[in-house]
Structure formats: structure tokens, C-alpha cells
XYZ file of C-alpha atoms in Angstrom:
537
model
C -14.016 22.450 11.243
C -16.941 19.913 9.981
C -15.616 17.834 7.149
C -15.791 14.481 6.180
C -12.388 13.595 3.922
C -14.533 11.725 1.740
C -16.095 14.982 0.564
C -12.928 17.584 1.299
C -10.434 15.555 -1.050
C -12.222 16.119 -4.381
C -13.042 19.943 -2.841
C -9.732 20.207 -2.502
C -8.870 18.952 -5.716
C -11.868 21.413 -7.617
C -11.058 24.355 -5.395
C -7.316 24.552 -6.098
C -7.838 24.226 -9.496
C -10.336 26.254 -10.123
C -10.302 28.788 -7.220
C -13.745 27.731 -5.523
C -14.397 28.507 -2.111
C -15.613 25.809 0.390
C -16.792 24.868 4.406
C -13.225 24.707 4.748
C -12.872 28.550 3.992
C -10.800 29.960 0.950
C -9.174 26.796 -1.052
C -7.628 29.086 -3.937
C -4.059 27.358 -3.432
C -1.692 27.531 -6.604
C 0.782 24.374 -7.043
C 3.221 23.847 -4.828
C 6.876 24.901 -5.012
C 8.449 25.415 -2.076
C 11.335 27.383 -3.505
C 8.667 29.721 -4.907
C 6.971 32.611 -2.743
C 3.499 31.932 -3.255
C 0.173 33.006 -1.604
C -0.943 29.786 -0.145
C -4.239 28.886 2.241
C -3.315 26.797 4.944
C -6.726 25.034 4.702
C -5.767 24.185 1.161
C -2.063 22.702 2.027
C -4.132 20.911 4.744
C -5.975 19.301 2.481
C -2.753 18.819 -0.380
C -0.923 16.726 2.111
C -3.877 13.964 2.240
C -5.002 14.607 -1.470
C -0.891 13.792 -2.546
C -1.440 10.189 -1.440
C -5.201 10.193 -3.613
C -5.062 11.925 -6.470
C -2.254 12.871 -8.873
C -2.571 16.756 -8.933
C -5.307 19.175 -8.991
C -7.173 18.139 -11.685
C -8.237 14.513 -11.527
C -6.986 11.763 -13.916
C -7.083 13.538 -17.168
C -5.190 16.921 -15.230
C -2.031 18.303 -14.672
C 0.531 16.168 -12.761
C 1.781 17.488 -9.520
C 5.465 16.074 -11.065
C 7.083 17.549 -13.905
C 7.906 15.472 -16.393
C 5.858 12.334 -15.001
C 2.487 11.439 -15.978
C 0.179 12.047 -13.571
C -1.942 8.361 -13.593
C 1.858 6.439 -13.807
C 2.960 8.643 -11.118
C 0.066 8.006 -8.331
C 1.121 6.977 -5.157
C -1.389 3.936 -5.440
C 0.406 2.898 -8.527
C 3.741 3.302 -7.649
C 4.006 1.898 -4.057
C 2.342 -1.345 -5.786
C 4.543 -1.813 -8.811
C 7.441 -1.223 -6.610
C 6.494 -3.763 -3.970
C 4.605 -6.449 -5.949
C 6.159 -6.178 -9.212
C 9.917 -7.907 -8.326
C 8.338 -10.205 -6.141
C 6.885 -13.825 -6.059
C 3.557 -12.458 -6.110
C 2.932 -10.810 -9.509
C 4.359 -10.183 -13.066
C 3.384 -7.860 -15.543
C 3.437 -8.173 -19.457
C 3.507 -4.621 -20.922
C 6.807 -2.803 -22.203
C 6.519 0.310 -20.323
C 9.838 1.669 -19.439
C 10.962 0.512 -15.953
C 8.339 -2.801 -15.956
C 10.884 -5.471 -17.402
C 13.495 -4.180 -14.610
C 10.856 -4.615 -11.617
C 10.173 -8.261 -13.390
C 13.597 -9.343 -13.431
C 15.148 -7.410 -10.475
C 17.034 -5.425 -12.717
C 16.894 -1.514 -11.723
C 19.048 1.065 -11.703
C 19.049 4.555 -11.346
C 17.710 5.135 -14.107
C 14.652 3.366 -13.585
C 11.740 5.863 -14.501
C 9.101 4.072 -12.127
C 10.912 4.294 -9.052
C 12.091 7.856 -9.855
C 7.883 7.992 -10.326
C 8.226 6.534 -6.555
C 10.373 8.661 -4.959
C 9.011 12.073 -6.419
C 5.486 11.494 -5.575
C 6.940 10.804 -2.047
C 9.598 14.146 -1.956
C 6.590 15.904 -3.256
C 4.240 15.172 -0.392
C 6.747 15.614 1.985
C 7.022 18.975 0.806
C 3.433 19.937 1.015
C 3.632 18.996 4.436
C 6.826 20.824 4.658
C 4.592 23.889 3.664
C 1.855 23.822 5.582
C 3.488 23.715 8.810
C 5.872 26.962 7.495
C 2.392 28.116 7.205
C 1.171 27.197 10.247
C 4.391 27.815 12.532
C 4.203 28.027 16.161
C 0.433 28.266 15.405
C -2.444 26.772 14.123
C -4.411 23.796 15.210
C -2.700 21.330 17.076
C -4.644 18.221 16.127
C -4.240 18.881 12.256
C -0.543 19.736 12.644
C -0.394 16.252 14.270
C -1.952 14.510 11.206
C 0.477 16.689 8.548
C 3.232 15.427 10.756
C 1.912 12.106 10.329
C 1.494 11.888 6.785
C 4.600 13.783 6.635
C 6.462 10.420 8.579
C 4.688 8.044 6.575
C 6.213 9.408 3.181
C 9.297 9.176 5.019
C 9.216 5.829 6.091
C 8.104 4.740 2.465
C 11.314 6.860 1.178
C 13.530 5.018 3.703
C 12.585 1.864 3.389
C 12.579 2.099 -0.844
C 15.502 4.103 -0.757
C 18.004 3.576 2.382
C 19.903 6.621 3.097
C 17.389 9.250 2.339
C 17.488 13.083 1.586
C 15.727 14.624 4.692
C 14.735 18.621 5.933
C 11.892 19.383 8.140
C 11.661 23.243 6.338
C 11.817 24.266 2.840
C 15.269 24.359 3.258
C 17.385 22.181 -0.001
C 17.378 18.318 1.713
C 20.939 17.245 3.360
C 21.233 13.618 3.266
C 20.697 11.410 6.363
C 21.240 7.168 6.942
C 18.793 5.205 7.063
C 19.322 4.583 10.722
C 19.078 8.434 11.441
C 16.129 8.316 9.498
C 14.225 5.475 11.094
C 14.941 7.094 14.570
C 13.377 10.736 13.617
C 10.068 8.907 12.509
C 10.591 6.999 15.799
C 10.891 10.477 17.389
C 7.966 11.994 15.194
C 5.220 9.414 15.533
C 5.836 8.799 19.624
C 5.853 13.297 19.648
C 2.614 12.962 17.732
C 0.533 10.408 19.074
C -1.033 12.744 22.176
C -2.636 15.077 19.698
C -4.129 12.590 17.255
C -7.987 12.327 17.776
C -8.761 8.743 19.291
C -8.074 5.278 17.465
C -11.844 4.818 15.926
C -13.204 2.111 14.005
C -15.659 4.504 11.209
C -17.171 4.316 8.235
C -17.426 7.043 5.283
C -20.334 8.001 6.844
C -18.321 9.429 10.186
C -16.945 12.753 9.336
C -13.572 12.075 10.396
C -13.157 8.870 8.099
C -9.999 9.041 6.429
C -8.449 11.111 8.816
C -5.051 10.239 10.921
C -6.100 8.538 14.060
C -3.880 7.355 17.149
C -4.252 4.226 15.314
C -2.809 4.802 12.248
C 0.178 5.788 14.600
C 0.328 2.933 16.441
C 0.039 0.827 13.305
C 3.042 2.757 12.069
C 4.886 2.441 14.456
C 4.041 -1.620 14.743
C 5.474 -1.860 11.379
C 8.499 0.149 11.435
C 9.381 -1.696 14.690
C 8.552 -4.873 12.868
C 11.516 -3.968 10.546
C 13.815 -2.647 13.010
C 16.574 -5.355 12.577
C 16.083 -4.474 8.063
C 16.360 -0.741 8.987
C 18.768 -0.278 12.078
C 20.469 -3.907 12.562
C 18.607 -4.051 16.262
C 15.477 -6.196 16.473
C 12.719 -4.450 18.177
C 9.977 -7.541 17.994
C 8.477 -6.048 22.057
C 7.987 -2.656 20.682
C 6.498 -4.275 17.549
C 4.337 -6.604 19.496
C 3.510 -4.021 21.526
C 1.628 -0.947 19.423
C 0.101 -4.369 17.382
C -1.817 -4.939 20.561
C -2.766 -1.327 21.144
C -4.539 -1.696 17.796
C -5.804 -4.929 18.511
C -7.423 -3.861 21.793
C -9.053 -0.777 20.382
C -12.263 -0.890 18.658
C -11.273 -1.530 14.889
C -12.909 -5.130 14.093
C -12.522 -7.492 11.837
C -15.366 -7.517 8.646
C -16.555 -11.646 9.180
C -19.993 -11.541 7.391
C -20.065 -11.681 3.651
C -22.771 -10.121 1.751
C -24.960 -11.078 -0.924
C -22.606 -14.124 -1.535
C -19.708 -11.769 -1.352
C -17.486 -13.105 1.412
C -16.171 -10.892 4.049
C -12.754 -10.739 2.993
C -13.598 -9.501 -0.732
C -15.722 -6.823 0.678
C -12.495 -4.799 1.611
C -11.779 -4.302 -1.618
C -14.999 -3.317 -2.782
C -16.610 -0.105 -4.106
C -18.960 0.136 -1.137
C -15.886 -0.964 0.904
C -16.171 2.800 2.849
C -19.730 2.194 3.446
C -20.046 -1.557 4.480
C -18.795 -3.312 7.905
C -15.724 -3.741 6.048
C -14.789 -0.496 6.946
C -14.446 -1.250 10.535
C -11.144 -2.781 9.534
C -9.675 0.249 8.284
C -7.303 1.610 10.294
C -6.013 4.169 7.511
C -7.904 4.457 4.092
C -7.027 6.192 1.293
C -10.381 7.634 -0.523
C -11.514 6.957 -3.904
C -14.388 8.121 -5.420
C -15.808 7.405 -8.853
C -16.945 11.303 -9.025
C -14.611 13.356 -8.089
C -11.079 11.908 -6.823
C -10.860 10.198 -10.355
C -6.354 9.093 -10.942
C -5.377 6.156 -13.390
C -2.771 5.665 -10.541
C -5.343 4.491 -7.750
C -7.622 1.291 -7.267
C -8.378 1.949 -10.725
C -5.078 0.701 -11.548
C -5.164 -2.143 -9.071
C -8.686 -3.136 -10.707
C -8.004 -2.836 -14.293
C -4.184 -3.778 -14.518
C -5.159 -7.330 -13.217
C -8.374 -7.835 -15.274
C -8.929 -8.462 -18.694
C -12.955 -9.023 -20.657
C -12.796 -12.380 -20.200
C -12.731 -12.405 -16.442
C -16.497 -12.477 -14.540
C -15.661 -11.673 -11.012
C -18.862 -11.066 -9.503
C -20.734 -14.298 -8.036
C -23.860 -12.821 -8.669
C -23.544 -11.898 -12.382
C -21.076 -14.489 -14.463
C -21.238 -12.036 -17.311
C -19.821 -9.228 -15.358
C -15.858 -8.191 -15.454
C -15.157 -5.846 -12.910
C -17.761 -3.318 -12.810
C -15.331 -0.148 -14.617
C -15.001 0.119 -18.320
C -11.380 -0.418 -17.654
C -9.657 -4.058 -18.208
C -6.077 -3.546 -19.013
C -4.387 -7.011 -18.695
C -1.538 -6.612 -17.408
C -0.594 -7.792 -13.602
C -0.861 -11.568 -13.101
C -0.066 -14.070 -10.513
C 3.309 -15.865 -10.549
C 3.013 -19.197 -9.720
C 4.587 -19.173 -6.441
C 1.703 -17.310 -5.162
C -0.884 -19.588 -5.978
C 0.790 -22.489 -4.410
C 0.240 -20.822 -1.582
C -2.967 -21.625 -1.881
C -2.681 -24.860 -4.480
C 0.474 -26.535 -2.962
C 0.836 -28.866 -5.480
C -0.228 -26.456 -8.276
C -3.395 -28.512 -9.125
C -5.738 -25.630 -8.973
C -8.851 -26.168 -11.277
C -9.926 -24.372 -14.428
C -12.117 -22.024 -13.265
C -13.469 -18.275 -12.406
C -12.611 -16.614 -8.805
C -15.605 -17.180 -7.392
C -15.252 -20.989 -7.564
C -11.436 -20.732 -6.954
C -11.642 -20.226 -3.803
C -13.954 -23.225 -3.019
C -11.726 -25.524 -4.545
C -8.622 -23.650 -2.282
C -11.118 -24.131 0.613
C -9.934 -20.528 1.077
C -12.087 -17.468 0.849
C -8.922 -15.079 -0.245
C -7.651 -17.602 -3.357
C -9.511 -15.164 -6.042
C -7.966 -16.387 -9.051
C -9.245 -16.688 -12.580
C -7.991 -19.393 -14.137
C -9.914 -20.416 -17.067
C -7.579 -20.025 -21.255
C -5.022 -19.399 -18.888
C -1.573 -21.126 -17.488
C -0.282 -21.646 -13.869
C 3.455 -21.139 -15.123
C 4.839 -17.442 -16.912
C 6.288 -18.724 -20.076
C 6.051 -15.659 -21.890
C 6.217 -12.781 -19.710
C 4.636 -10.308 -22.312
C 1.472 -12.816 -22.562
C -1.495 -12.077 -19.881
C -2.680 -15.245 -20.174
C 0.239 -16.389 -19.151
C -0.209 -16.948 -15.259
C -3.614 -16.652 -13.462
C -5.289 -13.424 -13.255
C -5.866 -11.812 -9.850
C -9.760 -10.780 -9.310
C -9.105 -9.586 -5.790
C -9.914 -5.798 -6.504
C -12.880 -4.382 -8.045
C -15.832 -1.879 -8.723
C -18.524 -3.815 -7.343
C -20.503 -3.029 -4.434
C -21.763 -5.826 -2.109
C -24.993 -4.212 -1.866
C -25.385 -4.791 -5.296
C -26.299 -1.411 -5.896
C -24.776 1.085 -8.352
C -21.558 2.827 -8.367
C -20.885 6.648 -8.803
C -19.102 6.025 -12.133
C -18.749 3.639 -15.276
C -15.222 4.424 -15.688
C -13.551 5.143 -12.329
C -13.893 3.068 -9.081
C -15.442 4.042 -5.567
C -13.447 1.755 -3.880
C -10.943 3.133 -0.864
C -7.462 1.910 -0.456
C -7.139 0.403 2.840
C -3.266 1.314 3.265
C -3.418 -0.008 6.646
C -5.991 -2.626 8.050
C -6.691 -4.471 11.226
C -4.952 -7.874 9.984
C -1.843 -6.333 9.644
C -1.688 -5.208 13.594
C -2.822 -9.583 13.848
C -0.255 -10.542 11.853
C 2.429 -8.204 13.006
C 1.705 -9.433 16.540
C 1.794 -13.339 15.900
C 5.467 -12.520 14.218
C 6.767 -10.601 16.464
C 5.655 -12.723 19.277
C 6.982 -15.651 17.819
C 10.427 -14.378 16.757
C 10.779 -14.125 20.345
C 9.211 -17.566 21.204
C 11.819 -20.002 19.298
C 10.480 -19.498 16.355
C 6.602 -20.731 16.470
C 3.469 -18.359 17.290
C 2.447 -17.998 21.132
C -1.051 -19.258 22.002
C -2.147 -15.951 21.214
C -0.508 -15.797 18.216
C -2.089 -18.772 17.141
C -5.362 -17.313 17.889
C -4.765 -14.295 15.580
C -3.729 -16.524 12.612
C -6.402 -18.389 13.398
C -9.212 -15.487 13.248
C -7.658 -14.536 9.647
C -8.155 -17.648 8.427
C -11.721 -18.587 9.909
C -12.573 -15.365 8.503
C -11.594 -16.716 4.978
C -13.039 -20.409 5.790
C -9.597 -21.300 5.824
C -8.678 -24.449 8.030
C -6.866 -23.659 11.311
C -4.346 -24.985 13.358
C -4.354 -26.009 16.329
C -0.810 -26.154 17.334
C 1.236 -23.617 16.812
C 2.373 -21.628 13.261
C 6.273 -21.135 12.221
C 8.101 -17.952 10.747
C 6.740 -20.175 7.564
C 3.954 -20.254 7.897
C 4.001 -16.904 9.017
C 5.303 -15.671 5.709
C 2.970 -17.503 3.741
C 0.003 -16.370 5.630
C 1.429 -12.691 4.577
C 0.849 -13.605 1.162
C -2.430 -15.224 1.735
C -3.798 -12.251 3.781
C -1.442 -9.124 1.881
C -1.524 -10.489 -1.809
C -1.416 -7.324 -4.088
C -1.447 -4.768 -1.388
C 1.752 -3.397 -2.606
C 4.034 -4.523 0.666
C 5.393 -8.243 -0.354
C 9.030 -6.871 -1.291
C 8.752 -5.236 2.596
C 8.186 -8.958 3.961
C 10.411 -10.837 1.758
C 13.539 -8.874 2.817
C 12.653 -9.264 6.600
C 12.483 -12.894 6.157
C 15.693 -12.826 4.156
C 13.898 -14.185 1.063
C 14.730 -11.444 -1.357
C 17.909 -10.298 -2.635
C 21.096 -11.997 -1.831
C 22.149 -15.734 -1.978
C 18.841 -17.633 -0.530
C 17.242 -20.564 -1.013
C 13.747 -18.853 -2.172
C 13.247 -18.744 -5.852
C 10.608 -17.571 -7.930
C 9.782 -17.786 -11.758
C 11.859 -15.168 -13.450
C 13.571 -14.022 -9.860
C 16.660 -12.161 -11.722
C 15.713 -12.748 -15.015
C 16.027 -16.332 -15.001
C 12.722 -18.605 -15.830
C 13.775 -20.637 -12.509
C 14.653 -18.195 -10.746
C 18.556 -16.767 -9.656
C 19.500 -14.907 -6.892
C 20.662 -11.328 -7.506
C 22.710 -9.087 -5.315
C 21.060 -8.014 -1.815
C 22.452 -4.091 -2.539
C 19.253 -4.701 -4.804
C 17.541 -4.302 -1.314
C 17.207 -0.882 -1.547
C 16.006 1.066 -4.502
C 18.867 3.764 -6.459
C 18.141 7.130 -5.620
C 17.375 8.613 -9.025
C 20.206 9.982 -11.134
C 19.199 13.545 -12.118
C 19.007 13.911 -8.334
C 22.167 12.664 -7.851
C 23.703 15.100 -10.247
C 21.547 18.012 -9.084
C 22.272 17.893 -5.524
C 25.745 17.500 -4.589
C 24.767 16.792 -0.727
C 23.321 13.383 -1.581
C 25.628 10.469 -2.685
C 24.407 7.109 -4.225
C 23.353 3.631 -2.546
C 25.603 0.711 -2.435
C 25.632 -1.191 -5.788
C 24.620 1.642 -8.069
C 26.531 3.561 -10.432
């Protein structure tokens, strides 16, 4: 079966909607409800398991949503992964009045929170697709394809377990039963270890390679490394040695950091641009979620990452001081809390500048902030100009070429990239080394800082340095909440505050129960097997 996922996902989307056929046989598949008996195409189901991460439904941005009762664009996987892990933290705050935004901004969410419902149902819907595929193929089918689908299912169970703790679980089309977070952790670990031998070898690829975007052994190792890095949170028992082991397997494979900038675009910026699947930035991607401005259109994919962070007064192209983000969309919603900016400017003394000049002032290519006409502090949460804007995600091409669509981006979302393995290894070994990095861990962090033209250290980094480095490298990529929880800096009584934490301007503590989100209230009402998480009514 020969295909390129960047082409196959849009093919699946159109085929599912229009009854087309393609090189992967008949893809005419009705919307999947596991409780209904429908005729399905196994290949179509395989594609749908991937497509659920990239697309809202079968009809693109303006088509029907896979999730009944929820707008497809808002309920996109990337969008709600981002919202749930960025907005409640020290990195971002949103000025919109959409239901659920304030709850995220102020750490005041409950079982009726609509956006958390969307995230929950996107994940459980994706799990249903995977279960449907595995049910269809049964004991037969292609071993590698089955392993890929099992990885996608394990990923979504991981995300569900991380966010919701004790979760509904089933490996079949039966009604799920609730299992503990510990049991979910153990199942995810066992599943990943079982499927690893049947996955294709870890390999750095570009979109011109036929398997770009498919699950490899590298993706299994990286998900295991993330699982083990957070094992103490999930199970009460740390697994630093295992986290380091699997991170090192990724590091020792042939993925590589993008270290050479092109046409005044920095090597770091190239990870978040329209041609990140075509440039050398692609070699850093371990599992990219593919986006194409012509065929994988969505309001909830990387367009959200771009448009929600820009307004028309921002100019992010170092080659054109009039260009905004290279889409028609600039929604002006999400911007930085001052604590994020101070990771680069500890004294809060950033100059008034566009992003391409801010990086020079910071001495760090990752400081992609726009401060012109904006304030550092967020005194009014409803004003986009309160807080520095973030110009990290764009739809420009590093080769300065044309994109496929003026509205929707070609920018892939690197859900796992090599830099995560670097920081995972550095942190895990530091925790085994009395709280400071080993020489190898120091070298890995220095590699990331060197890539960003930031100063490096000749001495070892502390855990405090590492949590800040996680922010500098990965801000606005949908993971900050997880890192803060692991370091004991999110819910509960701790000494780390940020602006509007807990709903107070200067920040205040909130219950550690909120480290885990509530299972949606309507799920509790309709499934007698589910019990609500502690701290929620």
C-alpha cells in the first residue's frame, strides 16, 4: 500500500463525505457510531483514526462535526489540547468571552465546562474510531497498520488519563467502564511495549517521504518517555530511569535538530511554519499532525494556533515589515502572561518591538513576542493589547514561497519532536543526580540553547532551570500544565504564582483537586458506571 499521509488524510476526508474511491480501495464510510451496525471500509477506518487528530469531521472546516452538539472547529483536537494545557497556566491568557474561556483563564472550571467537554469527546470519539477499526480487522489485517491504530488509541487514552484521571475504558465496542488512573497507566505502558515491534523503524522524514506522518517506533518511544516522565504524578512511583532510557532511544535514532536558519528565519521558527514538513525542520518531527491549506482545512488545527495569537498590527516576517501571519485570519485572542515573557527578560525590561527584533534583544531566537502598542501586565483580561502577543506560529514558508491557501495553513503540528527527548533525558537524569543535570544532560540543554543562539552554561543546570527551559522551548505547544503539575507548581499550596492564577490579579493558590479535570456532567448522568473525580460536584 503506497501513500503519503499528507495526501491520504484529505483523501479520506473527501471520500468519507462524497463516496469517492482512491488508491486505498473503497473509502466510502458513514459517520461512525459504534452502537450502530454499519457497513464500513477497513481502510477508511484506518485513515479516520489519523484524521480525527487533524480534522473536525468529514467535511473540512465548514462541514459537519464528528461530535454531535459541538462546533467542529472549536472541538478540534489541537485546539482543545492547546486550551486545556496553556490557558490555565503561566503562559497564556485569552480575551474572548466564549463559554469556558474564563474558567480556563482563572482556574475555575467544573463538570459543566464546555471546552473540557469538547476535549473529552474528541478523545473518546477518536478511541471509538480505533476500536471500530480493530473490531473490523479482528485477528487478521496488516500487523503494522493495527499497531499504528493501537498507538493512536494509546495516545488518546494517555491524553484522557492525564487530563481526567480515572477514565472510562474499553478495548471493544461495548459500553466503557471506569478504571483508575493507575490501571490506565499500566494498560498504556503494556500496550506501547506490545506494539513497538510491529511499528516501522524510527526514521526522520519529510513530507516527500511516503510514510511521513505515520506512527513509527520513535513515536512509541517518545510516548513511553512522556508517560514515564510523569509516572510519579500518575501512579505515585517515579520512573526516571525508564523516562531517560526511552528518551535516549529517540536521541540515538536519526532524528536531528534543525539548526540552520533560512532567509532570515531562525532554525527554531522553521518548526512552526508552513513548510515545516518540507524543510529540514521536518527531521525533528517524531509525530506530526498534518495540515494542508487546500485539503485538511479546520478552524481547530494550526490555524487556531496562528489566528488566535495575532491581530492585524503584528508583523512577523523579517523579510516584509507589513506582513502579518500569511493567512486572512487574525482573531486577537491568546497572548502571553508576563511570567512567560520574564523567562526571557527576567527584569521585565523587554523593548517595544516586533517579534523579529525582540529575539535580538532577548539573545534568544525563541522569544517571539510582539510588544508594540501592548503592555507587559494583563490588567484587563478582555483586552488583547494587555499582554505581549506571541508570533511563534505562522503560515509563512522559510523559502519565501507561496502557500496553498490564503486562509488555511499548511503548517503541521509537531505533537512530538526531538527537543522533548533532549529535555526529558536532561530532567530525568537530573532527578537521579541530586537535582542537577549530568554532563550529558547539560550538553543536551546547551544544544537547544545554542540552536536558539542563547547563552549556554559550563556548569550543570538545576531543576528550576529545567522547568524554565521547558517553557522557553515549548511554550504555546499545548503541554505547560503537565510540566507545572510534575514540578508541583500548579494546583495546591505552592510558592509559584502567576498573574490571574486562581482568579486573582497577583495570583492565588487553588485546590490540588483541579490538577485533574472533571468528567463531563452529562457523561456522569448517562453512564452509571462512572464516578466523578474528587473535588467536583
